[in-house]
One Martini backbone bead per residue (centre of mass of N, CA, C, O) as a GRO file, in nm:
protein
  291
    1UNK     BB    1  -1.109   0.813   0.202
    2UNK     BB    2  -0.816   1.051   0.277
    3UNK     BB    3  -0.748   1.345   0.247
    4UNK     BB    4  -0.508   1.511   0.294
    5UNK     BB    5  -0.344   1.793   0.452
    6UNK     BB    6  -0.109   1.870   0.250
    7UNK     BB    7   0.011   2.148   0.125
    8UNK     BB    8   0.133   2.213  -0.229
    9UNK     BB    9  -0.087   2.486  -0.248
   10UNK     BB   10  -0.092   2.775  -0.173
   11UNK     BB   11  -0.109   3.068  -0.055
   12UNK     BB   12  -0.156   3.339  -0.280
   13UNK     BB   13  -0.244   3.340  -0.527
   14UNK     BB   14  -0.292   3.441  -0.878
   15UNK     BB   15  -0.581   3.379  -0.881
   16UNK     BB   16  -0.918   3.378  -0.937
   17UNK     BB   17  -1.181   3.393  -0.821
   18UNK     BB   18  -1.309   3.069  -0.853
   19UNK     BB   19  -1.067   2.848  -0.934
   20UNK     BB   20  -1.074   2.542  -1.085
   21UNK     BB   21  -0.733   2.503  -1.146
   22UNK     BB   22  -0.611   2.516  -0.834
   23UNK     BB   23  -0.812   2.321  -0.728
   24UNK     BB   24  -0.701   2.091  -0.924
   25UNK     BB   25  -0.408   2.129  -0.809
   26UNK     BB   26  -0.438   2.037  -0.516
   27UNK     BB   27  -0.551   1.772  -0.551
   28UNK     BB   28  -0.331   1.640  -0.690
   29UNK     BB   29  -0.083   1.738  -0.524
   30UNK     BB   30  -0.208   1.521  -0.274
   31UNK     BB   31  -0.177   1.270  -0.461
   32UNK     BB   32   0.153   1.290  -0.516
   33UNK     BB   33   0.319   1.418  -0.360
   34UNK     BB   34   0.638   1.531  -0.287
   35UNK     BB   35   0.720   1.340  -0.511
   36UNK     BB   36   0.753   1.590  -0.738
   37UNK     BB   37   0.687   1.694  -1.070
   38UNK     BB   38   0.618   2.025  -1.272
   39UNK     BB   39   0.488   2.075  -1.627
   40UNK     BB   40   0.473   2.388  -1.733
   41UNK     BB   41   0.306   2.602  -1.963
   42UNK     BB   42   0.156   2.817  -2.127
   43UNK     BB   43  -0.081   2.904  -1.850
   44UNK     BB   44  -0.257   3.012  -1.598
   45UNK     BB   45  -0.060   2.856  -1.391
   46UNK     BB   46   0.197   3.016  -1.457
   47UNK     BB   47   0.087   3.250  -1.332
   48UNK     BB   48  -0.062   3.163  -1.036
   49UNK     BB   49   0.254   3.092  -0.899
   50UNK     BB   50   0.419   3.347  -0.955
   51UNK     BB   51   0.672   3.605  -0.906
   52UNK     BB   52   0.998   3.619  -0.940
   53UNK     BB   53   1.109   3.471  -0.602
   54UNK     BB   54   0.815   3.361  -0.607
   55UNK     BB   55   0.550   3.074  -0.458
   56UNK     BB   56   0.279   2.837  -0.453
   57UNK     BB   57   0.485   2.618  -0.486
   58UNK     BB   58   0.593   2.290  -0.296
   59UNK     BB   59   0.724   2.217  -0.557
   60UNK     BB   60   0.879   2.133  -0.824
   61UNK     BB   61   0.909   2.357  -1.143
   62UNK     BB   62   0.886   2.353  -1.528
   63UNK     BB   63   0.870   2.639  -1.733
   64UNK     BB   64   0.720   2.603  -2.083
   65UNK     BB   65   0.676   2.606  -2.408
   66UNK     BB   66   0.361   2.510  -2.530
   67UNK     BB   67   0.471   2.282  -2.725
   68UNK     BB   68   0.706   2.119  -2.476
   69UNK     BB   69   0.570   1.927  -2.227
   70UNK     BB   70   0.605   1.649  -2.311
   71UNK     BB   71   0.901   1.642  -2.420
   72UNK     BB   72   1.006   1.746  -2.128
   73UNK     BB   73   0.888   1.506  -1.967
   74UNK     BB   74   1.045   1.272  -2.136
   75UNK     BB   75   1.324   1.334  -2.037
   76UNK     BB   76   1.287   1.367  -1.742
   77UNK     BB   77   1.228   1.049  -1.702
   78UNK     BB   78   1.430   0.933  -1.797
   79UNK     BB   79   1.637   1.005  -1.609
   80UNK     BB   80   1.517   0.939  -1.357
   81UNK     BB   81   1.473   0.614  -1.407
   82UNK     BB   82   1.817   0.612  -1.429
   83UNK     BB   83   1.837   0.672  -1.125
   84UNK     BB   84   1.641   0.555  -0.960
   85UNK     BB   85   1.316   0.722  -0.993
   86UNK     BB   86   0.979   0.758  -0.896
   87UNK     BB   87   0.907   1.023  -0.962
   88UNK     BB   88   0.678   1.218  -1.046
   89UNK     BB   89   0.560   1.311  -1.381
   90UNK     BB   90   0.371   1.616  -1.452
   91UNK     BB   91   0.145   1.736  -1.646
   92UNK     BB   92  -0.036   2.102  -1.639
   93UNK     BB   93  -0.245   2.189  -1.877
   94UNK     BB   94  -0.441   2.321  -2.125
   95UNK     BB   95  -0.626   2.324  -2.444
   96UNK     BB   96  -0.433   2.472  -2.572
   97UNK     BB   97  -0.160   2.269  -2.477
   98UNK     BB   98  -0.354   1.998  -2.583
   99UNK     BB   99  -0.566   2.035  -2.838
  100UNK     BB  100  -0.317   2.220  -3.000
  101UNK     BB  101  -0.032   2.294  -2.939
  102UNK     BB  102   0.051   2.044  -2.777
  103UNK     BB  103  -0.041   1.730  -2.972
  104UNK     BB  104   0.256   1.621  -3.062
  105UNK     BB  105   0.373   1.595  -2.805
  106UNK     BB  106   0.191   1.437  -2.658
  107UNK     BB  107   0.188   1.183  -2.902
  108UNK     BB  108   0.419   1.122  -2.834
  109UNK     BB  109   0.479   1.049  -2.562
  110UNK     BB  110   0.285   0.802  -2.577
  111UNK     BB  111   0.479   0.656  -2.836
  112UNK     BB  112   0.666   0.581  -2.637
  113UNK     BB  113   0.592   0.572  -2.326
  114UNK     BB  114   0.597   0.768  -2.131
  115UNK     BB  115   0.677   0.803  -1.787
  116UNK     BB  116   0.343   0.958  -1.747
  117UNK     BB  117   0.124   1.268  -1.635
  118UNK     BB  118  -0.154   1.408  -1.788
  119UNK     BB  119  -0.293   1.690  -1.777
  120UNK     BB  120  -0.590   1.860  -1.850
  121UNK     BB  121  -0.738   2.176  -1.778
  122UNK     BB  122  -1.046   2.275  -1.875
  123UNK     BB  123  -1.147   2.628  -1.993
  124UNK     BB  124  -1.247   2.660  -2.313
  125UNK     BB  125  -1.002   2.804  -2.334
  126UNK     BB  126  -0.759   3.127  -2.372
  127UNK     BB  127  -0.757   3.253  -2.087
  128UNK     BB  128  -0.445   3.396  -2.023
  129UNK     BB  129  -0.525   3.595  -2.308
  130UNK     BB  130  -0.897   3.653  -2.276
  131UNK     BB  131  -1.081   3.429  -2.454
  132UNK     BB  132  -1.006   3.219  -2.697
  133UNK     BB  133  -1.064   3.001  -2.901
  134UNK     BB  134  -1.072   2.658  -2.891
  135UNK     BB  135  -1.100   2.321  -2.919
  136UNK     BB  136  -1.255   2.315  -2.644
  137UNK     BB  137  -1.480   2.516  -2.715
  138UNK     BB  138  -1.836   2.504  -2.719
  139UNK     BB  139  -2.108   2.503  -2.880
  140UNK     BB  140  -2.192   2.847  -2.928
  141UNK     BB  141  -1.960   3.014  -2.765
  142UNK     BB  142  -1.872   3.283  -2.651
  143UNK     BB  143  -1.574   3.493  -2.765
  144UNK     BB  144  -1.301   3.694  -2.885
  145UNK     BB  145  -1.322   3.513  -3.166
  146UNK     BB  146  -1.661   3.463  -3.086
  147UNK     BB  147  -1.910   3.630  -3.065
  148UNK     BB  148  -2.144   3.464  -3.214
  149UNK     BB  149  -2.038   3.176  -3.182
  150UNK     BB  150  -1.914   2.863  -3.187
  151UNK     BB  151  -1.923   2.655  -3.522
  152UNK     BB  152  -1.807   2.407  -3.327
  153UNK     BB  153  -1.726   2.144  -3.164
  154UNK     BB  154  -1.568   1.949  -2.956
  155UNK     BB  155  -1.261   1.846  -2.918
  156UNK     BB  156  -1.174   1.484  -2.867
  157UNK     BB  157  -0.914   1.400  -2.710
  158UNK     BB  158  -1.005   1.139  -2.589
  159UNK     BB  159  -1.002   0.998  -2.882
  160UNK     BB  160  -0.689   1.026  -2.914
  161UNK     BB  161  -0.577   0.932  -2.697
  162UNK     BB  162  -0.689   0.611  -2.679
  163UNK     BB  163  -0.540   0.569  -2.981
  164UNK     BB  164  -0.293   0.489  -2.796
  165UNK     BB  165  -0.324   0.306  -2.572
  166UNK     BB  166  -0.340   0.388  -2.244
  167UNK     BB  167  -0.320   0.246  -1.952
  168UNK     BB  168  -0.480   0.531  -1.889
  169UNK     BB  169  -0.752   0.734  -1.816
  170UNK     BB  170  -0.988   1.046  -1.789
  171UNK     BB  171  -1.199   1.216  -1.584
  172UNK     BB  172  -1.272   1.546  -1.432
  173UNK     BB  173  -1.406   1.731  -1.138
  174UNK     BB  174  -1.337   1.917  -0.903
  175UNK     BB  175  -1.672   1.898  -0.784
  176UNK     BB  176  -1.515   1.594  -0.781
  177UNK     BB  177  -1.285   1.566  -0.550
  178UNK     BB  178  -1.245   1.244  -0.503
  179UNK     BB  179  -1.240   1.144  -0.765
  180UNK     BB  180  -1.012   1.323  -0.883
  181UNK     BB  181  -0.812   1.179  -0.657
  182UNK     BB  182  -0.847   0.907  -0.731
  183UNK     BB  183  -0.758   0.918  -1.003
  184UNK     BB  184  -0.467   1.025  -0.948
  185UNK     BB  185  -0.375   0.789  -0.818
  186UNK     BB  186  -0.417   0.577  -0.993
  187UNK     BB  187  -0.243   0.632  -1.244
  188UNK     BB  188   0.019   0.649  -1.050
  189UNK     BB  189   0.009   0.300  -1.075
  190UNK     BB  190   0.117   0.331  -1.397
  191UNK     BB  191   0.320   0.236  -1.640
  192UNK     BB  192   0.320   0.492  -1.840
  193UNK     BB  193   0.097   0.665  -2.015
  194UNK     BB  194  -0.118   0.909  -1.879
  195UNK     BB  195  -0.469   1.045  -1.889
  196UNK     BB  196  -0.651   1.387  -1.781
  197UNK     BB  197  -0.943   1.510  -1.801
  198UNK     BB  198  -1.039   1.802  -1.686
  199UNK     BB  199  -1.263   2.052  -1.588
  200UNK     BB  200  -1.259   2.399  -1.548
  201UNK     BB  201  -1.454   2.658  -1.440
  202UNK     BB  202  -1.493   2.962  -1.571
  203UNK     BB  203  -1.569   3.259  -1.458
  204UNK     BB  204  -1.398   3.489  -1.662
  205UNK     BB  205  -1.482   3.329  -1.926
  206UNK     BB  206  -1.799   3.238  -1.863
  207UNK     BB  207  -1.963   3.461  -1.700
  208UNK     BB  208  -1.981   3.379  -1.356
  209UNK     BB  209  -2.008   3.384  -1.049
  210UNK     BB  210  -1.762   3.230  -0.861
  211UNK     BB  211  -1.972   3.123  -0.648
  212UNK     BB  212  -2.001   2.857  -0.876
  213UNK     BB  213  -1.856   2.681  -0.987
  214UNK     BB  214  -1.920   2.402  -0.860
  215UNK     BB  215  -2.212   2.434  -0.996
  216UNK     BB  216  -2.128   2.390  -1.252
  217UNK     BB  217  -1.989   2.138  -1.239
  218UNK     BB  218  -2.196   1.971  -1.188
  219UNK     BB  219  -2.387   2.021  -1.439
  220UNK     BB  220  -2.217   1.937  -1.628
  221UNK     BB  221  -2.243   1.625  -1.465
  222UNK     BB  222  -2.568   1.598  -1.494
  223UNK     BB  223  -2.627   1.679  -1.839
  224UNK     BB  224  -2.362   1.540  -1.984
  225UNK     BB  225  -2.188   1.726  -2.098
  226UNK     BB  226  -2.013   1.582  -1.841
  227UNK     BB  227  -1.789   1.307  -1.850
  228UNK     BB  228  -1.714   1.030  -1.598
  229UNK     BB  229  -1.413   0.811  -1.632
  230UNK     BB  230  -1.274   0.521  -1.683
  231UNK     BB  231  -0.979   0.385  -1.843
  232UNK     BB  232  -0.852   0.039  -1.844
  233UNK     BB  233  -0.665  -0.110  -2.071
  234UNK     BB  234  -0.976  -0.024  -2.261
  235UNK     BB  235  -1.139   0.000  -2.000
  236UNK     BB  236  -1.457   0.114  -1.933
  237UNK     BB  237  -1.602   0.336  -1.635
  238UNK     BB  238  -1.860   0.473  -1.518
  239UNK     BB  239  -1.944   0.698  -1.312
  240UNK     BB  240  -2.162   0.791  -1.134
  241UNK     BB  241  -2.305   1.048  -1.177
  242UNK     BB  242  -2.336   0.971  -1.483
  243UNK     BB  243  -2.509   0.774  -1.486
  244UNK     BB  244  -2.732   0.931  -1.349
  245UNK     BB  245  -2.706   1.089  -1.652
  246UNK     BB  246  -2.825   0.866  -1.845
  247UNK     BB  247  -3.107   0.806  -1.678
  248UNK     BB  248  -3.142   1.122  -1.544
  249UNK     BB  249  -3.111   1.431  -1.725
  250UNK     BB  250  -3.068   1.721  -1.685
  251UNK     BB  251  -3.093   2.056  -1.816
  252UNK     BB  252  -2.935   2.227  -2.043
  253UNK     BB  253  -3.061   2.497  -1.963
  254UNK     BB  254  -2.902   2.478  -1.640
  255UNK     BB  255  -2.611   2.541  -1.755
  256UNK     BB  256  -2.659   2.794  -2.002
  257UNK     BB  257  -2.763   3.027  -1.842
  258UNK     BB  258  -2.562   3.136  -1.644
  259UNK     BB  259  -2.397   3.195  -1.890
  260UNK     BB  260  -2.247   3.446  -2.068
  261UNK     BB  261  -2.165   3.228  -2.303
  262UNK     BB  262  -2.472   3.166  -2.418
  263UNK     BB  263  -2.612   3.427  -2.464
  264UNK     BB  264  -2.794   3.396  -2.727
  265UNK     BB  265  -2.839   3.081  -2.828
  266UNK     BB  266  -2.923   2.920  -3.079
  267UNK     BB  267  -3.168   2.671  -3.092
  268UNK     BB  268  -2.985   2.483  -3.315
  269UNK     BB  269  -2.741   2.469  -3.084
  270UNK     BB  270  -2.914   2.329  -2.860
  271UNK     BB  271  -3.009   2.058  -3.020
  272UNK     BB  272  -2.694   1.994  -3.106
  273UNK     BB  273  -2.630   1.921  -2.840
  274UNK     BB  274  -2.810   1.723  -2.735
  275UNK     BB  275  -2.728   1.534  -2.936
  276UNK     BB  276  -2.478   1.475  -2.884
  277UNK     BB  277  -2.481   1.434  -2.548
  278UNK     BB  278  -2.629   1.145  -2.637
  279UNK     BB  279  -2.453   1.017  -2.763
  280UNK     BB  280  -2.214   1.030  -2.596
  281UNK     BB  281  -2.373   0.835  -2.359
  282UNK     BB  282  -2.423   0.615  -2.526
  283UNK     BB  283  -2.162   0.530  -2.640
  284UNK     BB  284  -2.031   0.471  -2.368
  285UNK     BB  285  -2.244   0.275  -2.253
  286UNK     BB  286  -2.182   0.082  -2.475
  287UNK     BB  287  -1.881   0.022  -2.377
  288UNK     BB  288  -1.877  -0.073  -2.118
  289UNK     BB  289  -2.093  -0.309  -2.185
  290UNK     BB  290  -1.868  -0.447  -2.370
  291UNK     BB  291  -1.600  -0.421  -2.163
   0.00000   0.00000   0.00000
């Protein structure tokens, strides 16, 4: 597998040093190609693409109000679709804009089966407005509105979305940009509503040196955090790193000790994530098996 040489996300993006969301974004936009519109909420990267008359962005943008990503995807493909074209409608959001506030939009856009591409980049938190506890941020993490630590475990979006029945859905982590890549191939073969949860380690969010970030995606998918599958017409198969860390899981505090939001985090909320951890991986395992 080849991953093309066109970049259509320039240099000089307003983003952070080691931006996880840039870098899925890159990868993204390569696996769909210039036949591409992106529909961006306000989050992160709304910023990173550039303040008007300039962008870093080298394919059309429609830039829209957090809770309406998925209902204005809805509108343009079906238009697109009616004019006989082809183009990939992708919504490109964080967990902000889709496991909370952007959540009607997106249920409703899955049951209409509206023919498009969700993508959710989770840096576990409101990055773009200072890092508030998210739907997405997991137990434990400080931020700046869980200063102790936040007290509920992170919800799990990809069951929510999987009850929708779309043909195709997916989790990713730029750590492992080929498997990101062909996963977005792979999306954009299906009609009717995708959608893929990426990873997205946010440096001053989680607070690790920026030249991390890559070693950060890794941990959380050797420690079993975060876990790589795809589902074809709910057809589970985990990805390999994942088997990987089903039958021999890195150390978790090997993922949590580096990071600054995690500082001080009480041990029984150390042993409540890995029992997490551990259901969580041992149902998906059971999931494939019964194919």
């Amino acid at each position: 597998m080849k991953i093309p040489e066109e970049e259509y996300l320039l240099k000089c993006t307003a983003a952070c040093a080691g931006c996880s969301d840039s870098l899925t974004l890159r990868y993204v936009l390569k696996a769909a190609g210039p036949d591409t519109v992106l529909v961006v909420p306000a989050c992160c990267t709304s910023v990173i693409q550039g303040a008007y008359p300039y962008t870093a962005f080298n394919l059309p943008v429609v830039n829209i109000a957090f809770a309406a990503a998925a209902a204005c995807a809805s509108g343009m493909s079906e238009a697109l679709r009616a004019l006989g074209r082809k183009t990939h409608v992708i919504v490109y959001a964080g967990d902000g804009g889709t496991l909370d506030i952007g959540i009607q939009s997106l249920s409703g856009a899955f049951e209409r089966g509206t023919d498009f591409l969700y993508i959710c980049y989770d840096n576990e938190a409101y990055g773009n407005t200072g890092m508030q506890r998210s739907g997405g941020t997991p137990l434990g993490a400080r931020t700046t509105t869980t200063p102790m630590g936040k007290r509920h475990q992170k919800k799990d979006i990809d069951a929510i979305v999987a009850a929708h029945d779309p043909p195709f859905m997916a989790t990713a982590c730029p750590a492992y940009p080929r498997d990101l890549f062909q996963k977005v191939r792979n999306a954009l073969t299906f009609r009717g509503p995708s959608f893929i949860h990426v990873l997205a380690p946010c440096p001053p969010g989680w607070r690790f040196p920026p030249e991390k970030s890559v070693e950060m995606g890794k941990l959380a998918v050797k420690t079993g955090m975060w876990v790589l599958y795809e589902r074809r017409h709910g057809k589970l198969s985990l990805s390999a790193p994942s088997k990987t860390a089903l039958k021999n899981p890195a150390p978790l505090e090997e993922y949590l000790s580096p990071q600054g939001r995690f500082e001080g985090m009480d041990g029984a909320d150390i042993e409540a994530l890995k029992r997490h951890i551990s259901e969580n991986l041992l149902k998906l395992a059971s999931e494939e098996a019964k194919g």
